[in-house]
Amino acid sequence: MNWLLSSTEAILVVSFCGSSKKERNFRDSFGANRSVGQITIIAQAASYFSILLLSTNRFFCIFKPLEYLHIFNNRNTFVYISITVMICLAYGCVYFHGPCYFIFARSSLEFTFSQNTCGDFLSHYIDFWMSIVILAIAIFLDFFTLVKLRMY
């Protein structure tokens, strides 16, 4: 098994070093930047929804202990996680549309949305406000969970 890994590494190094500089120029590639932006947006949404799901789990565990096992059994938990993954992938699919993108701008060293109506809408309403609402709900649930825990 170790020889397979070493062989694979050697093939990758040789093929990368053997390719021309033009083929390796990832920094100036709009397509590569766009893909990294999509992956970043999907991961960001996944982290926000994971925080919300964990806060919801804690909330039901403390406030509805008798129903908790039914609400968060293995099957339902799998469904919740699957729905979260589907929402995050759908959220990332918006950035496959032509004029809408989210890329890393080397000039400013920051991620940026496209400079058009679509980018403005996505950055303000979808990215900013969706993040604020999700995190506010999670903080709200965690606050009341903490208050209930401190009462006992």
PDB file of C-alpha atoms in Angstrom:
ATOM      1  CA  MET A   1       0.000   0.000   0.000  1.00  0.00           C
ATOM      2  CA  ASN A   2       2.844   2.345   0.848  1.00  0.00           C
ATOM      3  CA  TRP A   3       4.450   1.814  -2.575  1.00  0.00           C
ATOM      4  CA  LEU A   4       1.150   2.789  -4.232  1.00  0.00           C
ATOM      5  CA  LEU A   5       1.084   6.083  -2.369  1.00  0.00           C
ATOM      6  CA  SER A   6       4.728   6.761  -3.218  1.00  0.00           C
ATOM      7  CA  SER A   7       4.134   5.931  -6.878  1.00  0.00           C
ATOM      8  CA  THR A   8       1.105   8.208  -7.017  1.00  0.00           C
ATOM      9  CA  GLU A   9       3.060  11.052  -5.437  1.00  0.00           C
ATOM     10  CA  ALA A  10       5.915  10.553  -7.894  1.00  0.00           C
ATOM     11  CA  ILE A  11       3.545  10.593 -10.872  1.00  0.00           C
ATOM     12  CA  LEU A  12       1.877  13.785  -9.632  1.00  0.00           C
ATOM     13  CA  VAL A  13       5.201  15.541  -9.023  1.00  0.00           C
ATOM     14  CA  VAL A  14       6.612  14.536 -12.414  1.00  0.00           C
ATOM     15  CA  SER A  15       3.442  15.514 -14.273  1.00  0.00           C
ATOM     16  CA  PHE A  16       3.210  18.834 -12.436  1.00  0.00           C
ATOM     17  CA  CYS A  17       6.867  19.689 -13.011  1.00  0.00           C
ATOM     18  CA  GLY A  18       6.670  18.529 -16.603  1.00  0.00           C
ATOM     19  CA  SER A  19       3.717  20.726 -17.480  1.00  0.00           C
ATOM     20  CA  SER A  20       4.333  24.130 -18.945  1.00  0.00           C
ATOM     21  CA  LYS A  21       4.058  27.253 -16.833  1.00  0.00           C
ATOM     22  CA  LYS A  22       0.973  28.336 -18.751  1.00  0.00           C
ATOM     23  CA  GLU A  23      -0.886  25.179 -17.709  1.00  0.00           C
ATOM     24  CA  ARG A  24       0.029  25.671 -14.035  1.00  0.00           C
ATOM     25  CA  ASN A  25      -0.960  29.311 -13.717  1.00  0.00           C
ATOM     26  CA  PHE A  26      -3.790  28.781 -11.221  1.00  0.00           C
ATOM     27  CA  ARG A  27      -3.567  32.235  -9.654  1.00  0.00           C
ATOM     28  CA  ASP A  28      -4.766  34.059 -12.748  1.00  0.00           C
ATOM     29  CA  SER A  29      -7.369  31.494 -13.696  1.00  0.00           C
ATOM     30  CA  PHE A  30     -10.884  32.874 -13.316  1.00  0.00           C
ATOM     31  CA  GLY A  31     -12.353  29.353 -13.463  1.00  0.00           C
ATOM     32  CA  ALA A  32     -10.159  28.081 -10.636  1.00  0.00           C
ATOM     33  CA  ASN A  33     -10.931  31.149  -8.522  1.00  0.00           C
ATOM     34  CA  ARG A  34     -14.611  30.680  -9.216  1.00  0.00           C
ATOM     35  CA  SER A  35     -14.507  27.013  -8.138  1.00  0.00           C
ATOM     36  CA  VAL A  36     -12.673  27.892  -4.939  1.00  0.00           C
ATOM     37  CA  GLY A  37     -15.278  30.575  -4.288  1.00  0.00           C
ATOM     38  CA  GLN A  38     -18.111  28.085  -4.755  1.00  0.00           C
ATOM     39  CA  ILE A  39     -16.483  25.583  -2.408  1.00  0.00           C
ATOM     40  CA  THR A  40     -15.918  28.350   0.143  1.00  0.00           C
ATOM     41  CA  ILE A  41     -19.552  29.494  -0.020  1.00  0.00           C
ATOM     42  CA  ILE A  42     -20.822  25.908   0.341  1.00  0.00           C
ATOM     43  CA  ALA A  43     -18.518  25.287   3.322  1.00  0.00           C
ATOM     44  CA  GLN A  44     -19.572  28.563   4.935  1.00  0.00           C
ATOM     45  CA  ALA A  45     -23.266  27.720   4.550  1.00  0.00           C
ATOM     46  CA  ALA A  46     -22.616  24.205   5.875  1.00  0.00           C
ATOM     47  CA  SER A  47     -20.952  25.602   8.980  1.00  0.00           C
ATOM     48  CA  TYR A  48     -23.829  28.016   9.630  1.00  0.00           C
ATOM     49  CA  PHE A  49     -26.480  25.334   9.198  1.00  0.00           C
ATOM     50  CA  SER A  50     -24.454  22.910  11.343  1.00  0.00           C
ATOM     51  CA  ILE A  51     -24.369  25.472  14.139  1.00  0.00           C
ATOM     52  CA  LEU A  52     -28.137  25.898  13.811  1.00  0.00           C
ATOM     53  CA  LEU A  53     -28.707  22.134  13.839  1.00  0.00           C
ATOM     54  CA  LEU A  54     -26.526  21.682  16.938  1.00  0.00           C
ATOM     55  CA  SER A  55     -28.313  24.525  18.733  1.00  0.00           C
ATOM     56  CA  THR A  56     -31.679  23.002  17.838  1.00  0.00           C
ATOM     57  CA  ASN A  57     -30.502  19.626  19.122  1.00  0.00           C
ATOM     58  CA  ARG A  58     -29.425  21.105  22.467  1.00  0.00           C
ATOM     59  CA  PHE A  59     -32.645  23.102  22.750  1.00  0.00           C
ATOM     60  CA  PHE A  60     -34.873  20.052  22.282  1.00  0.00           C
ATOM     61  CA  CYS A  61     -32.700  17.972  24.599  1.00  0.00           C
ATOM     62  CA  ILE A  62     -33.229  20.452  27.441  1.00  0.00           C
ATOM     63  CA  PHE A  63     -36.775  21.692  26.766  1.00  0.00           C
ATOM     64  CA  LYS A  64     -38.394  18.495  25.417  1.00  0.00           C
ATOM     65  CA  PRO A  65     -36.467  15.617  27.006  1.00  0.00           C
ATOM     66  CA  LEU A  66     -39.318  13.115  26.625  1.00  0.00           C
ATOM     67  CA  GLU A  67     -39.813  13.825  22.919  1.00  0.00           C
ATOM     68  CA  TYR A  68     -36.096  14.253  22.222  1.00  0.00           C
ATOM     69  CA  LEU A  69     -35.427  10.607  21.386  1.00  0.00           C
ATOM     70  CA  HIS A  70     -38.272  10.615  18.887  1.00  0.00           C
ATOM     71  CA  ILE A  71     -37.334  13.957  17.307  1.00  0.00           C
ATOM     72  CA  PHE A  72     -33.610  13.149  17.038  1.00  0.00           C
ATOM     73  CA  ASN A  73     -33.555   9.415  16.432  1.00  0.00           C
ATOM     74  CA  ASN A  74     -31.039   8.038  13.905  1.00  0.00           C
ATOM     75  CA  ARG A  75     -33.414   8.222  10.947  1.00  0.00           C
ATOM     76  CA  ASN A  76     -34.595  11.773  11.646  1.00  0.00           C
ATOM     77  CA  THR A  77     -31.042  12.964  12.293  1.00  0.00           C
ATOM     78  CA  PHE A  78     -29.987  11.522   8.939  1.00  0.00           C
ATOM     79  CA  VAL A  79     -32.890  13.385   7.311  1.00  0.00           C
ATOM     80  CA  TYR A  80     -31.909  16.667   9.029  1.00  0.00           C
ATOM     81  CA  ILE A  81     -28.300  16.318   7.909  1.00  0.00           C
ATOM     82  CA  SER A  82     -29.368  15.375   4.372  1.00  0.00           C
ATOM     83  CA  ILE A  83     -31.636  18.416   4.144  1.00  0.00           C
ATOM     84  CA  THR A  84     -28.791  20.605   5.396  1.00  0.00           C
ATOM     85  CA  VAL A  85     -26.426  19.220   2.750  1.00  0.00           C
ATOM     86  CA  MET A  86     -29.021  19.732   0.002  1.00  0.00           C
ATOM     87  CA  ILE A  87     -29.647  23.338   1.073  1.00  0.00           C
ATOM     88  CA  CYS A  88     -25.912  24.061   1.106  1.00  0.00           C
ATOM     89  CA  LEU A  89     -25.384  22.517  -2.329  1.00  0.00           C
ATOM     90  CA  ALA A  90     -28.362  24.437  -3.707  1.00  0.00           C
ATOM     91  CA  TYR A  91     -26.923  27.590  -2.184  1.00  0.00           C
ATOM     92  CA  GLY A  92     -23.629  26.925  -3.980  1.00  0.00           C
ATOM     93  CA  CYS A  93     -25.335  26.167  -7.300  1.00  0.00           C
ATOM     94  CA  VAL A  94     -26.448  29.788  -7.625  1.00  0.00           C
ATOM     95  CA  TYR A  95     -22.828  30.664  -8.340  1.00  0.00           C
ATOM     96  CA  PHE A  96     -22.727  28.421 -11.433  1.00  0.00           C
ATOM     97  CA  HIS A  97     -24.939  30.971 -13.202  1.00  0.00           C
ATOM     98  CA  GLY A  98     -22.899  33.052 -15.659  1.00  0.00           C
ATOM     99  CA  PRO A  99     -22.775  36.588 -14.248  1.00  0.00           C
ATOM    100  CA  CYS A 100     -23.021  35.519 -10.591  1.00  0.00           C
ATOM    101  CA  TYR A 101     -19.750  34.542  -8.980  1.00  0.00           C
ATOM    102  CA  PHE A 102     -17.768  34.698  -5.770  1.00  0.00           C
ATOM    103  CA  ILE A 103     -14.002  34.720  -6.280  1.00  0.00           C
ATOM    104  CA  PHE A 104     -10.775  35.464  -4.476  1.00  0.00           C
ATOM    105  CA  ALA A 105      -9.430  38.769  -5.776  1.00  0.00           C
ATOM    106  CA  ARG A 106      -5.641  38.750  -5.664  1.00  0.00           C
ATOM    107  CA  SER A 107      -5.452  42.519  -5.976  1.00  0.00           C
ATOM    108  CA  SER A 108      -7.278  43.107  -2.676  1.00  0.00           C
ATOM    109  CA  LEU A 109      -6.550  39.692  -1.101  1.00  0.00           C
ATOM    110  CA  GLU A 110     -10.202  39.115  -0.248  1.00  0.00           C
ATOM    111  CA  PHE A 111     -13.185  37.192  -1.503  1.00  0.00           C
ATOM    112  CA  THR A 112     -15.541  39.305  -3.582  1.00  0.00           C
ATOM    113  CA  PHE A 113     -18.899  38.946  -5.291  1.00  0.00           C
ATOM    114  CA  SER A 114     -19.492  39.864  -8.917  1.00  0.00           C
ATOM    115  CA  GLN A 115     -19.941  43.583  -9.480  1.00  0.00           C
ATOM    116  CA  ASN A 116     -23.440  43.519 -10.964  1.00  0.00           C
ATOM    117  CA  THR A 117     -27.072  43.317  -9.849  1.00  0.00           C
ATOM    118  CA  CYS A 118     -26.866  39.575  -9.261  1.00  0.00           C
ATOM    119  CA  GLY A 119     -23.722  39.887  -7.135  1.00  0.00           C
ATOM    120  CA  ASP A 120     -25.194  42.750  -5.134  1.00  0.00           C
ATOM    121  CA  PHE A 121     -28.377  40.775  -4.451  1.00  0.00           C
ATOM    122  CA  LEU A 122     -26.451  37.634  -3.467  1.00  0.00           C
ATOM    123  CA  SER A 123     -23.998  39.450  -1.219  1.00  0.00           C
ATOM    124  CA  HIS A 124     -26.568  41.585   0.570  1.00  0.00           C
ATOM    125  CA  TYR A 125     -29.720  39.487   0.864  1.00  0.00           C
ATOM    126  CA  ILE A 126     -28.633  35.899   0.464  1.00  0.00           C
ATOM    127  CA  ASP A 127     -25.177  35.863   2.032  1.00  0.00           C
ATOM    128  CA  PHE A 128     -25.373  38.628   4.635  1.00  0.00           C
ATOM    129  CA  TRP A 129     -28.972  38.456   5.833  1.00  0.00           C
ATOM    130  CA  MET A 130     -29.248  34.677   5.666  1.00  0.00           C
ATOM    131  CA  SER A 131     -26.101  34.391   7.813  1.00  0.00           C
ATOM    132  CA  ILE A 132     -27.396  36.956  10.300  1.00  0.00           C
ATOM    133  CA  VAL A 133     -30.798  35.259  10.641  1.00  0.00           C
ATOM    134  CA  ILE A 134     -29.372  31.741  11.011  1.00  0.00           C
ATOM    135  CA  LEU A 135     -26.825  32.799  13.614  1.00  0.00           C
ATOM    136  CA  ALA A 136     -29.407  34.920  15.483  1.00  0.00           C
ATOM    137  CA  ILE A 137     -31.729  31.913  15.736  1.00  0.00           C
ATOM    138  CA  ALA A 138     -28.842  29.738  16.946  1.00  0.00           C
ATOM    139  CA  ILE A 139     -27.838  32.318  19.565  1.00  0.00           C
ATOM    140  CA  PHE A 140     -31.481  32.662  20.651  1.00  0.00           C
ATOM    141  CA  LEU A 141     -31.828  28.872  21.082  1.00  0.00           C
ATOM    142  CA  ASP A 142     -28.489  28.588  22.904  1.00  0.00           C
ATOM    143  CA  PHE A 143     -29.327  31.498  25.199  1.00  0.00           C
ATOM    144  CA  PHE A 144     -32.608  29.953  26.330  1.00  0.00           C
ATOM    145  CA  THR A 145     -30.944  26.560  26.681  1.00  0.00           C
ATOM    146  CA  LEU A 146     -28.292  28.108  28.920  1.00  0.00           C
ATOM    147  CA  VAL A 147     -30.912  29.947  30.992  1.00  0.00           C
ATOM    148  CA  LYS A 148     -32.850  26.714  31.503  1.00  0.00           C
ATOM    149  CA  LEU A 149     -29.669  24.863  32.488  1.00  0.00           C
ATOM    150  CA  ARG A 150     -28.703  27.562  34.990  1.00  0.00           C
ATOM    151  CA  MET A 151     -32.147  27.359  36.622  1.00  0.00           C
ATOM    152  CA  TYR A 152     -31.469  23.805  37.809  1.00  0.00           C
TER     153      TYR A 152
END
